[in-house]
PDB file of N, CA and C in Angstrom:
ATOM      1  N   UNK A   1     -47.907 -50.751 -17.433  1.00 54.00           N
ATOM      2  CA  UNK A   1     -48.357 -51.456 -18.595  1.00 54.00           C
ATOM      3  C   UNK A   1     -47.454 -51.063 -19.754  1.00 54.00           C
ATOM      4  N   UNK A   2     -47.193 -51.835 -20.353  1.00 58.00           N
ATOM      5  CA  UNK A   2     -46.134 -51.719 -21.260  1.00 58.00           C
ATOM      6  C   UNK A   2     -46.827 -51.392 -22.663  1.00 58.00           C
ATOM      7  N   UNK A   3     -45.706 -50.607 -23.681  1.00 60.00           N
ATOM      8  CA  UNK A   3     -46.835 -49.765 -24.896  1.00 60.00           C
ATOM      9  C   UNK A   3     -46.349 -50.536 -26.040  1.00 60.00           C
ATOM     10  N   UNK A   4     -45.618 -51.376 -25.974  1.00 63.00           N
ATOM     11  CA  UNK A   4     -44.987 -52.561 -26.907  1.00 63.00           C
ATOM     12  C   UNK A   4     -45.216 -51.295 -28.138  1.00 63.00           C
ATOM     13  N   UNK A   5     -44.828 -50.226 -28.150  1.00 65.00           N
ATOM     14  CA  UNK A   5     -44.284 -49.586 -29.751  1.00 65.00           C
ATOM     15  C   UNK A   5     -45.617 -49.599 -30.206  1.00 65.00           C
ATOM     16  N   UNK A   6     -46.784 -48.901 -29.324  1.00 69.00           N
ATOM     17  CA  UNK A   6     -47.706 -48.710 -29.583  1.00 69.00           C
ATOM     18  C   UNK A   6     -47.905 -47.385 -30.380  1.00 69.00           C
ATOM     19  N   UNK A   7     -48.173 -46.833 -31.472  1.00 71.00           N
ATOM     20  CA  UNK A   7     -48.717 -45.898 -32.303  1.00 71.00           C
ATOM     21  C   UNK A   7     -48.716 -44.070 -31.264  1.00 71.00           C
ATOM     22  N   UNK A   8     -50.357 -44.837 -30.696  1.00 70.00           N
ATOM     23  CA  UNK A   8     -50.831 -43.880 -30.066  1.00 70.00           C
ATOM     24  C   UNK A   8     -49.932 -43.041 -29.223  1.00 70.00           C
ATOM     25  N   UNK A   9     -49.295 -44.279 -28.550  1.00 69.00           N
ATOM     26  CA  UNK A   9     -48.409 -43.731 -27.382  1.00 69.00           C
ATOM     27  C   UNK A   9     -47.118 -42.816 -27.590  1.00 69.00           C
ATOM     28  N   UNK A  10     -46.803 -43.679 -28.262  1.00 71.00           N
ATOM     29  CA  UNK A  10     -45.288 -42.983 -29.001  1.00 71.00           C
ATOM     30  C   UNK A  10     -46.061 -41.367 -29.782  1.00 71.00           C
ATOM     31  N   UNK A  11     -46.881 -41.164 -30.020  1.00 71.00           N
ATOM     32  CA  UNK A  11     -47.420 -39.360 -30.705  1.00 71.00           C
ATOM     33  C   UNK A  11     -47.631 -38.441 -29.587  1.00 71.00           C
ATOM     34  N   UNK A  12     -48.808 -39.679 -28.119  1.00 70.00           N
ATOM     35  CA  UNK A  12     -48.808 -39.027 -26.813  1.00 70.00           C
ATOM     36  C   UNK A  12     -47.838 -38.402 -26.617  1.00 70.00           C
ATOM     37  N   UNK A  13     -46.451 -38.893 -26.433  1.00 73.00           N
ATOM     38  CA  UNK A  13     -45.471 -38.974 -25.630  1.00 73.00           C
ATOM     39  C   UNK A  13     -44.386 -37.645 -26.570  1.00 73.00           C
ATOM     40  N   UNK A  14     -44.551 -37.611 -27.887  1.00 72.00           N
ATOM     41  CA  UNK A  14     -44.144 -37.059 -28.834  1.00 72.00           C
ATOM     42  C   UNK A  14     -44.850 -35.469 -28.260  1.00 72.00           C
ATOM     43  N   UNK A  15     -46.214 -35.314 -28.104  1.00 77.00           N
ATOM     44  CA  UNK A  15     -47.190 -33.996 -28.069  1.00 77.00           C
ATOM     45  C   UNK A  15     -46.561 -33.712 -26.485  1.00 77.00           C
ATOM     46  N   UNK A  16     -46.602 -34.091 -25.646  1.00 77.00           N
ATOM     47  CA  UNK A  16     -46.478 -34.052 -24.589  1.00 77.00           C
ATOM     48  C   UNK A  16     -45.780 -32.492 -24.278  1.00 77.00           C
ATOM     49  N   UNK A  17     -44.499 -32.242 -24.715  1.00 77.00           N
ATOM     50  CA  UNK A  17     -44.242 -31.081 -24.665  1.00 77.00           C
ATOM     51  C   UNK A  17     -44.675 -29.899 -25.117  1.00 77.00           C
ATOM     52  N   UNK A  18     -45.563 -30.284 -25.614  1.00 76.00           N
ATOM     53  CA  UNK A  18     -46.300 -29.167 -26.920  1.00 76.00           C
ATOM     54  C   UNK A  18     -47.411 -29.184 -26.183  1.00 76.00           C
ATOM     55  N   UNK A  19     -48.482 -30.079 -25.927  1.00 79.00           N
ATOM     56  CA  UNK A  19     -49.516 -29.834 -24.347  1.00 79.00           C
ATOM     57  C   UNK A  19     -48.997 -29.252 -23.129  1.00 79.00           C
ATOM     58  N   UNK A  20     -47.999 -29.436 -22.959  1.00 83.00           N
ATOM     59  CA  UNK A  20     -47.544 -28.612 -21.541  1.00 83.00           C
ATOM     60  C   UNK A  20     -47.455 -27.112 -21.763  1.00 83.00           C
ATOM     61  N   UNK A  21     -46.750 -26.861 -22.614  1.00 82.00           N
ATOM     62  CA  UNK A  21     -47.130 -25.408 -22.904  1.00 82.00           C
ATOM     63  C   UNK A  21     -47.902 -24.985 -23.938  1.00 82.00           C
ATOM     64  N   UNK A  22     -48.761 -25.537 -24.189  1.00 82.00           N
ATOM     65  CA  UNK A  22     -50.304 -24.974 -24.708  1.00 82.00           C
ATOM     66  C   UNK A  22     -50.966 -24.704 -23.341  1.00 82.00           C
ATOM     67  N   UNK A  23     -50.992 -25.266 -22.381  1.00 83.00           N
ATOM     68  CA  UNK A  23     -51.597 -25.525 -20.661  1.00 83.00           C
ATOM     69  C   UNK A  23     -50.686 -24.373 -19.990  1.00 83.00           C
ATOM     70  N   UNK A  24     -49.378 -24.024 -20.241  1.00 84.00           N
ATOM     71  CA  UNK A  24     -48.655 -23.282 -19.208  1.00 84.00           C
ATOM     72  C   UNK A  24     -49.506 -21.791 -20.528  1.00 84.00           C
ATOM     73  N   UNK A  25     -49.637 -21.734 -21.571  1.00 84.00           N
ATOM     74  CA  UNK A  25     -50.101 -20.543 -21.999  1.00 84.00           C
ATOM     75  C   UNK A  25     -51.508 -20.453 -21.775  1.00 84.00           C
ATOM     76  N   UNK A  26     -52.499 -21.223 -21.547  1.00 85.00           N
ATOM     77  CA  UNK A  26     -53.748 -21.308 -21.135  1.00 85.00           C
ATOM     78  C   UNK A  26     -53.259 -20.352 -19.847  1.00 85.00           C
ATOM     79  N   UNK A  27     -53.041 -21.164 -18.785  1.00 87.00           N
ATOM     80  CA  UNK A  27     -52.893 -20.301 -17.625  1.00 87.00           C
ATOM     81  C   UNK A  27     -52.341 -18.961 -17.843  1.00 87.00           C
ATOM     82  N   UNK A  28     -51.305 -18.549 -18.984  1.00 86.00           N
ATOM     83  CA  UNK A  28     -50.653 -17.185 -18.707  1.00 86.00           C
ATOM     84  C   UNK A  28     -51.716 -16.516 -19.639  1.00 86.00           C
ATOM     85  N   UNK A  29     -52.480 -16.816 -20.349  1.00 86.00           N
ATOM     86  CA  UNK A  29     -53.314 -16.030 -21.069  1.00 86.00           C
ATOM     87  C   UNK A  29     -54.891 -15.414 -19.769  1.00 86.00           C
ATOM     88  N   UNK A  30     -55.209 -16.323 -19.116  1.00 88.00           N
ATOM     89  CA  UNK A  30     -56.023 -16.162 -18.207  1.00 88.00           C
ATOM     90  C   UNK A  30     -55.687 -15.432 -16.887  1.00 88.00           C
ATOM     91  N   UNK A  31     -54.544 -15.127 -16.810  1.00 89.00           N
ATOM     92  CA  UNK A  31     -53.973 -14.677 -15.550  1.00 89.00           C
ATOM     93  C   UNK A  31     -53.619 -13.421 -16.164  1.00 89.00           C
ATOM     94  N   UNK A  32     -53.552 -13.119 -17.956  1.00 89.00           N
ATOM     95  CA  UNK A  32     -53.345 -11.828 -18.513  1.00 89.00           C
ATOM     96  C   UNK A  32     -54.868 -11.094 -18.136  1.00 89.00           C
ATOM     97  N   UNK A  33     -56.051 -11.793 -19.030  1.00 90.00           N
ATOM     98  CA  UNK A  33     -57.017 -11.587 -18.489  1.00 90.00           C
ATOM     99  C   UNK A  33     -57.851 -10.695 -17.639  1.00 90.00           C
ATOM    100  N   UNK A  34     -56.898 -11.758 -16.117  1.00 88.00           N
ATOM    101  CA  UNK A  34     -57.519 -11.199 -15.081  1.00 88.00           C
ATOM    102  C   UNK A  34     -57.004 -10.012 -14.483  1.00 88.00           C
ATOM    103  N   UNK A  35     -55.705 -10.010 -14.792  1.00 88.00           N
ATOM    104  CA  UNK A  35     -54.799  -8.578 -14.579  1.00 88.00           C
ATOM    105  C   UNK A  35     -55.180  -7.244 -15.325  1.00 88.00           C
ATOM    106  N   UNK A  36     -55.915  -7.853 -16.302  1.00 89.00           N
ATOM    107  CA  UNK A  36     -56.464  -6.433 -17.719  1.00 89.00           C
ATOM    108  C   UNK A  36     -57.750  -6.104 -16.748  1.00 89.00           C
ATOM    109  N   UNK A  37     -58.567  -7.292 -16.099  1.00 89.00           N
ATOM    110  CA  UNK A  37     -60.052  -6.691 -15.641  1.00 89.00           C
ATOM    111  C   UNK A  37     -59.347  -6.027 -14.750  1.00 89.00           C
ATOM    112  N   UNK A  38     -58.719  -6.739 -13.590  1.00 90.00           N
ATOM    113  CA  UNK A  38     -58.257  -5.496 -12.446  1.00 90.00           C
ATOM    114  C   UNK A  38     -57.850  -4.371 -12.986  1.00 90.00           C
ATOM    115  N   UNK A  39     -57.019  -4.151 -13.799  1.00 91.00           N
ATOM    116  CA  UNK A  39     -56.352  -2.428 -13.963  1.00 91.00           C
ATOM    117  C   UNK A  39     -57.958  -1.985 -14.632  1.00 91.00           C
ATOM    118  N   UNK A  40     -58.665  -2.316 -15.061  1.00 92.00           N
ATOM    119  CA  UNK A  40     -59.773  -1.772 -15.457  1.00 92.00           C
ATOM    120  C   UNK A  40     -60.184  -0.972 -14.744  1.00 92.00           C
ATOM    121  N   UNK A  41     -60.979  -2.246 -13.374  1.00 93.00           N
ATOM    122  CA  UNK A  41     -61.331  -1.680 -12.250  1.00 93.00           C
ATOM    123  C   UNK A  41     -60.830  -1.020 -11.374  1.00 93.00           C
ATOM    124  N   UNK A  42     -59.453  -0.528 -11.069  1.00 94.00           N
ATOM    125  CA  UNK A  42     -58.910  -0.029 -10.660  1.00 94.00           C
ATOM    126  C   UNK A  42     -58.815   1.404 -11.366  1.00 94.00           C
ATOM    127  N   UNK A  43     -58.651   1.385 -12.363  1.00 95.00           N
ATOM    128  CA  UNK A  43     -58.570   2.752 -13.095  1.00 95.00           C
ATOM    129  C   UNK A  43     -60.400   3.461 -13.158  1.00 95.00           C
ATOM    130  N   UNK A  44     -61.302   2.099 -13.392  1.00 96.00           N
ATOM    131  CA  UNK A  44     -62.873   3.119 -12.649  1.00 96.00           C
ATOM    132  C   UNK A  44     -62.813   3.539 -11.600  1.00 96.00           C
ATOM    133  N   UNK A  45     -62.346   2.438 -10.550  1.00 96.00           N
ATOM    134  CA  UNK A  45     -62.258   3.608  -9.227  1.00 96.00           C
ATOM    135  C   UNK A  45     -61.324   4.678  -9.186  1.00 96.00           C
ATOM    136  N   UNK A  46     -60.196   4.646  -9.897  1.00 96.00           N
ATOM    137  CA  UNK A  46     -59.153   5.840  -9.785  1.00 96.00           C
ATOM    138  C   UNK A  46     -60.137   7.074 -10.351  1.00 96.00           C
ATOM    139  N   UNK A  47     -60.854   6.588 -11.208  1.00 97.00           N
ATOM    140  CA  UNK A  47     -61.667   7.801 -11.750  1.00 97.00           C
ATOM    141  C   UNK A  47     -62.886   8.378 -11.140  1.00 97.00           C
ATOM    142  N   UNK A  48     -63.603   7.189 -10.607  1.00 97.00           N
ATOM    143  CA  UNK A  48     -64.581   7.679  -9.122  1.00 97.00           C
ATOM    144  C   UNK A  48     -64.069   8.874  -8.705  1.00 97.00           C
ATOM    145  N   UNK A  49     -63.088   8.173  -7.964  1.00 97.00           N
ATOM    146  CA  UNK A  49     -62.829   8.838  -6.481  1.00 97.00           C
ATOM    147  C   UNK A  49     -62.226  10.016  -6.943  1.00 97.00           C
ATOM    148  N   UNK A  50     -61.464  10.452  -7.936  1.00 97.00           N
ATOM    149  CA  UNK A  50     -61.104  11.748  -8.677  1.00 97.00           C
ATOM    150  C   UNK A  50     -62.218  12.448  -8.381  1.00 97.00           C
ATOM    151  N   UNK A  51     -63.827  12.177  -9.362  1.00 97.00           N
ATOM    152  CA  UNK A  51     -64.358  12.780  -9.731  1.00 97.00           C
ATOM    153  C   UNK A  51     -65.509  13.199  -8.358  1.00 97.00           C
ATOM    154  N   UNK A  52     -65.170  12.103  -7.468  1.00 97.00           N
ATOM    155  CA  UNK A  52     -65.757  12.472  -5.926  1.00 97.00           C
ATOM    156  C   UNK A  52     -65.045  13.706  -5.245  1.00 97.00           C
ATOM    157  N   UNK A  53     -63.708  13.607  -5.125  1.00 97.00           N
ATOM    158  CA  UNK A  53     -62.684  14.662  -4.696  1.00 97.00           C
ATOM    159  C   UNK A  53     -63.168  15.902  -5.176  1.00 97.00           C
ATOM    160  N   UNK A  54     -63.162  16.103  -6.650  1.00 97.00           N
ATOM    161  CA  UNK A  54     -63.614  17.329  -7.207  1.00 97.00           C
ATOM    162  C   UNK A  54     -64.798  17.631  -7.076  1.00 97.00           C
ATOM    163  N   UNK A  55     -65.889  16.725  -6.460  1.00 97.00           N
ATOM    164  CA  UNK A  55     -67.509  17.325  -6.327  1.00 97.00           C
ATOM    165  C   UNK A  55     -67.047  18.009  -4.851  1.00 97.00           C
ATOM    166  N   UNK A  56     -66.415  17.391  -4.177  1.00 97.00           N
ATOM    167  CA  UNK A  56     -66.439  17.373  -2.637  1.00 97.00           C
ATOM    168  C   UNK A  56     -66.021  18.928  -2.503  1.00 97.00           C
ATOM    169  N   UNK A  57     -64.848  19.082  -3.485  1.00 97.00           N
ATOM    170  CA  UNK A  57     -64.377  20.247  -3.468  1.00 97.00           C
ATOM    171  C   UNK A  57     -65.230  21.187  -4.191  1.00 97.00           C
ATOM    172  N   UNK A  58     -65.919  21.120  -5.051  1.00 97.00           N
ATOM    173  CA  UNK A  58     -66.784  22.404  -5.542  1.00 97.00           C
ATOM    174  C   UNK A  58     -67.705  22.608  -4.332  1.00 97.00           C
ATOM    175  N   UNK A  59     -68.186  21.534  -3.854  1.00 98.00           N
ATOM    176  CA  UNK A  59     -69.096  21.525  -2.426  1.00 98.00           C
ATOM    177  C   UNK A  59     -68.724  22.675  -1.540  1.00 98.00           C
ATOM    178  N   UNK A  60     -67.529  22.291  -1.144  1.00 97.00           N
ATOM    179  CA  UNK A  60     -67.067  22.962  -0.215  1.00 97.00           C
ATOM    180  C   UNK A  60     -67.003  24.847   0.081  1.00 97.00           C
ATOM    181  N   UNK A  61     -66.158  25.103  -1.345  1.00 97.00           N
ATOM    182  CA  UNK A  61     -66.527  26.103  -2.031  1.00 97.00           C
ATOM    183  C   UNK A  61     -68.042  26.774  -2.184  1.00 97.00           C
ATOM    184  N   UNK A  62     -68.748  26.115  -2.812  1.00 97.00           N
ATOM    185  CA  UNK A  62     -70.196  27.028  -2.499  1.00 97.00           C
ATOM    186  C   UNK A  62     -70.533  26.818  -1.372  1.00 97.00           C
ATOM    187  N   UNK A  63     -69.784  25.972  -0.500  1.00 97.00           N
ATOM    188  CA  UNK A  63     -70.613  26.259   1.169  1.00 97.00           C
ATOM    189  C   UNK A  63     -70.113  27.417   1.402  1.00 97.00           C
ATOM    190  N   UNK A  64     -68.890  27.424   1.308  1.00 97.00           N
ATOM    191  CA  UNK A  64     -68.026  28.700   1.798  1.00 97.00           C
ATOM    192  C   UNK A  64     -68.914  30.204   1.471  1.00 97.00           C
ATOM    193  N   UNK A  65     -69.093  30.056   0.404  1.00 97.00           N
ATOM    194  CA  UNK A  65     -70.222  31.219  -0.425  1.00 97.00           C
ATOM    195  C   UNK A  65     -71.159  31.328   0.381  1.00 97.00           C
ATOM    196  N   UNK A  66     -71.888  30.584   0.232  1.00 97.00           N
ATOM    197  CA  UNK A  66     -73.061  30.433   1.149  1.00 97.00           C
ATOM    198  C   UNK A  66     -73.176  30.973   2.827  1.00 97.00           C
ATOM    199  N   UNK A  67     -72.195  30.701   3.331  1.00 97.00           N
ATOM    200  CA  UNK A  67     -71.854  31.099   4.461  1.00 97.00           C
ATOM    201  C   UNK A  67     -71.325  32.654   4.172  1.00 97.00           C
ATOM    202  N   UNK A  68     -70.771  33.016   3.536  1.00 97.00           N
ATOM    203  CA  UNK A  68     -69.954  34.979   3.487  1.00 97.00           C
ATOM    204  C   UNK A  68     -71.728  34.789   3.061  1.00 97.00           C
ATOM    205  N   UNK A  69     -72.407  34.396   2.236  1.00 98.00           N
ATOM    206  CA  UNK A  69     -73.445  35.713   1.485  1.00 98.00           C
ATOM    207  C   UNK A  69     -75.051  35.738   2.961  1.00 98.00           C
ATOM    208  N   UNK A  70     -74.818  34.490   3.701  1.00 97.00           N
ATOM    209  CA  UNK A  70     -75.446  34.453   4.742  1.00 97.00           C
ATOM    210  C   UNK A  70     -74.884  35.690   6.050  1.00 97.00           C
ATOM    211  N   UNK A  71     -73.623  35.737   6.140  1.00 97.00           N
ATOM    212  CA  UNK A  71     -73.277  36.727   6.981  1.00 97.00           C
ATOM    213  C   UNK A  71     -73.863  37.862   6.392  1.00 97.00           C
ATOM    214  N   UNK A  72     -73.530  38.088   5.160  1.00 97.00           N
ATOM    215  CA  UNK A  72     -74.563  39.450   4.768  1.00 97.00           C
ATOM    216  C   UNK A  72     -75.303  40.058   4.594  1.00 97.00           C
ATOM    217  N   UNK A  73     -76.434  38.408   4.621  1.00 97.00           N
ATOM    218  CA  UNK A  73     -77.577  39.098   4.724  1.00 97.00           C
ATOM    219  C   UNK A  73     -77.798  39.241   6.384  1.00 97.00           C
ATOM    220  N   UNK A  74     -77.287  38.871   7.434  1.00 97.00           N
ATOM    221  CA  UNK A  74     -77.724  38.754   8.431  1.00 97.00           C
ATOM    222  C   UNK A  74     -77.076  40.421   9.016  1.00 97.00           C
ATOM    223  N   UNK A  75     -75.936  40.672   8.364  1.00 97.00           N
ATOM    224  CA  UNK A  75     -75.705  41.794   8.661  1.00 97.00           C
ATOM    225  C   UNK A  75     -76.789  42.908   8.353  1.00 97.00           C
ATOM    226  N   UNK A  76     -77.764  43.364   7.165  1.00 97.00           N
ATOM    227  CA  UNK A  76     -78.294  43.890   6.434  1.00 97.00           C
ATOM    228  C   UNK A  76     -79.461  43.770   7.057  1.00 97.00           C
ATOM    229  N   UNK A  77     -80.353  42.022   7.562  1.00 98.00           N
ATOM    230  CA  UNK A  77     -81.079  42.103   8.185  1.00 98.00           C
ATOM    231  C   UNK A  77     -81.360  43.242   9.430  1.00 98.00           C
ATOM    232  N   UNK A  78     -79.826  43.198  10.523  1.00 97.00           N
ATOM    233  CA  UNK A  78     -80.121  43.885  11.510  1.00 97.00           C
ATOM    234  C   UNK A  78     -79.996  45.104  11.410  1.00 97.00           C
ATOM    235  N   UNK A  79     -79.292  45.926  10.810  1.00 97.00           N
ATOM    236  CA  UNK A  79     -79.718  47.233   9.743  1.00 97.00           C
ATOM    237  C   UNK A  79     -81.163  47.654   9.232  1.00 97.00           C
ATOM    238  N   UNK A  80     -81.483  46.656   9.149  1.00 97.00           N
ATOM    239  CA  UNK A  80     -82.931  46.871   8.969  1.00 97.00           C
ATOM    240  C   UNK A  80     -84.278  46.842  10.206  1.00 97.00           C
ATOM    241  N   UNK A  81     -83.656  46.402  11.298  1.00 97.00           N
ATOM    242  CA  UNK A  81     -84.370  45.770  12.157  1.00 97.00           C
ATOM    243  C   UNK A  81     -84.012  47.021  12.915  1.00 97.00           C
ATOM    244  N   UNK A  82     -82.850  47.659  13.019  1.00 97.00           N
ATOM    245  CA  UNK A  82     -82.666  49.395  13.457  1.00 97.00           C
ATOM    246  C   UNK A  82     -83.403  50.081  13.222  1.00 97.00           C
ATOM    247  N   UNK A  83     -82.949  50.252  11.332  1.00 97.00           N
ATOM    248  CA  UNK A  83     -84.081  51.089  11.329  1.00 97.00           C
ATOM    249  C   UNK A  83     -85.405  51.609  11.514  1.00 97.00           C
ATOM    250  N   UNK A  84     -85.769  49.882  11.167  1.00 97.00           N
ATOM    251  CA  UNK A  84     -87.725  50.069  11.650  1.00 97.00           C
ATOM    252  C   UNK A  84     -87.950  50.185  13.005  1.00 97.00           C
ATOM    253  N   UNK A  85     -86.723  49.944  13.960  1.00 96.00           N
ATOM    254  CA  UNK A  85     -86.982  50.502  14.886  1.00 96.00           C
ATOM    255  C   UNK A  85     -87.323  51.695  15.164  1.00 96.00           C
ATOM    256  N   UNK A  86     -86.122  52.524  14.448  1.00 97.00           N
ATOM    257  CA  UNK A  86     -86.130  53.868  14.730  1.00 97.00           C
ATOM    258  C   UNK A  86     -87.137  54.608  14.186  1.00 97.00           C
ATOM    259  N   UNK A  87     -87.880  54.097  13.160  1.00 96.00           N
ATOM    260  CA  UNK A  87     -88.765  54.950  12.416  1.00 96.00           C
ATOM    261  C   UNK A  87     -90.115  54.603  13.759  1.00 96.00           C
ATOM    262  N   UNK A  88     -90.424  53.366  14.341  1.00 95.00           N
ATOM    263  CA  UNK A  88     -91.259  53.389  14.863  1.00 95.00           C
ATOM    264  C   UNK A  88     -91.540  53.919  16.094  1.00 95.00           C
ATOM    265  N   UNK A  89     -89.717  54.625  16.762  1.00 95.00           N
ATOM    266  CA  UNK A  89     -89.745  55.251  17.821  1.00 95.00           C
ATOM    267  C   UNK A  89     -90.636  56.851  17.295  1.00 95.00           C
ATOM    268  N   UNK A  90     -89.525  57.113  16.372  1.00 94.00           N
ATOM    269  CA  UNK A  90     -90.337  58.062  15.248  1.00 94.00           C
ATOM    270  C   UNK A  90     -91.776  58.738  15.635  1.00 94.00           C
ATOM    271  N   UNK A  91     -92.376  57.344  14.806  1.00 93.00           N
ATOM    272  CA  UNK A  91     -93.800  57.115  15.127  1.00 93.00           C
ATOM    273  C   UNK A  91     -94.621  57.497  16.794  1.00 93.00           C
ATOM    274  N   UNK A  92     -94.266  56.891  17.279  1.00 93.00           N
ATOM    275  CA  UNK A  92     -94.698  57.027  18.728  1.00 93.00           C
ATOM    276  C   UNK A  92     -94.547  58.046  19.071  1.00 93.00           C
ATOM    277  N   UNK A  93     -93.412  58.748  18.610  1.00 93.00           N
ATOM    278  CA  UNK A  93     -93.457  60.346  19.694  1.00 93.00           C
ATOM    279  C   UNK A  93     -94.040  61.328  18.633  1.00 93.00           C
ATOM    280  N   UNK A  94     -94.344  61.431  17.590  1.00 92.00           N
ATOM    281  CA  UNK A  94     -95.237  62.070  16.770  1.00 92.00           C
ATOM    282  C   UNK A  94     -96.739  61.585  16.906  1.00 92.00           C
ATOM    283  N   UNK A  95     -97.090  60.413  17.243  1.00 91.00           N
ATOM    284  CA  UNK A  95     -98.156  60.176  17.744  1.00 91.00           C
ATOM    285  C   UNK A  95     -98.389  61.092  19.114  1.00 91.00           C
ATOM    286  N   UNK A  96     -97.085  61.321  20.316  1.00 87.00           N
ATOM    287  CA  UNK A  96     -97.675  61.356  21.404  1.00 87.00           C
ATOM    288  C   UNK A  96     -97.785  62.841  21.194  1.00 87.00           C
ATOM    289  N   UNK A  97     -96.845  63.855  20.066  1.00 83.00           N
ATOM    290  CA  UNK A  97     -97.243  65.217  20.337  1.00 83.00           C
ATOM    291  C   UNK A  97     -98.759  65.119  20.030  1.00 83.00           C
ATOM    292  N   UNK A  98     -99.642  64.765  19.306  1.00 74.00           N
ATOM    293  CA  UNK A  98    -100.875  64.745  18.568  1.00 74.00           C
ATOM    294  C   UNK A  98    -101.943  64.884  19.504  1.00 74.00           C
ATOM    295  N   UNK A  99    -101.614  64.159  20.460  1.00 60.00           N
ATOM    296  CA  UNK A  99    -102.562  63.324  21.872  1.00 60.00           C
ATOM    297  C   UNK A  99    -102.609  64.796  22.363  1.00 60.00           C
TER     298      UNK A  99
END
């Protein structure tokens, strides 16, 4: 269809380059956007998983504790489980001089 030096057309046709990249910056502004949310989210999880690493590792550590202060008491326990032995052998043969 022909624009016979139509007004409208001839300003269309005029903007035209100036809409194309208003549209090519639409897209690069939205694709900035979406690149800002990702490093976002990426940098929360970088910080998660940091702050998981370092629980995991204090974890580990007081297990470790936990385990030496358990050997010690188990050592101490049977030290003790001697002795009341021995006191109760003790016992028995001071009982049996009595008899």
């Amino acid at each position: 269809m022909a624009n016979f030096g139509a007004p409208a057309h001839s300003a269309a046709m005029g903007n035209a380059a100036g809409m194309m990249v208003l549209a090519a910056a639409g897209v690069g502004l939205a694709t900035a956007i979406g690149a800002a949310a990702r490093a976002r989210y990426e940098q929360r999880y970088d910080d998660a998983l940091t702050a998981a690493t370092s629980h995991a590792d204090n974890m580990e550590g007081l297990a470790r504790l936990a385990m030496t202060m358990l050997a010690e008491l188990e050592g101490e326990n049977s030290r003790l489980r001697a002795a009341c032995s021995q006191r109760q052998q003790l016992i028995n043969a001071l009982k049996g001089r009595r008899s």
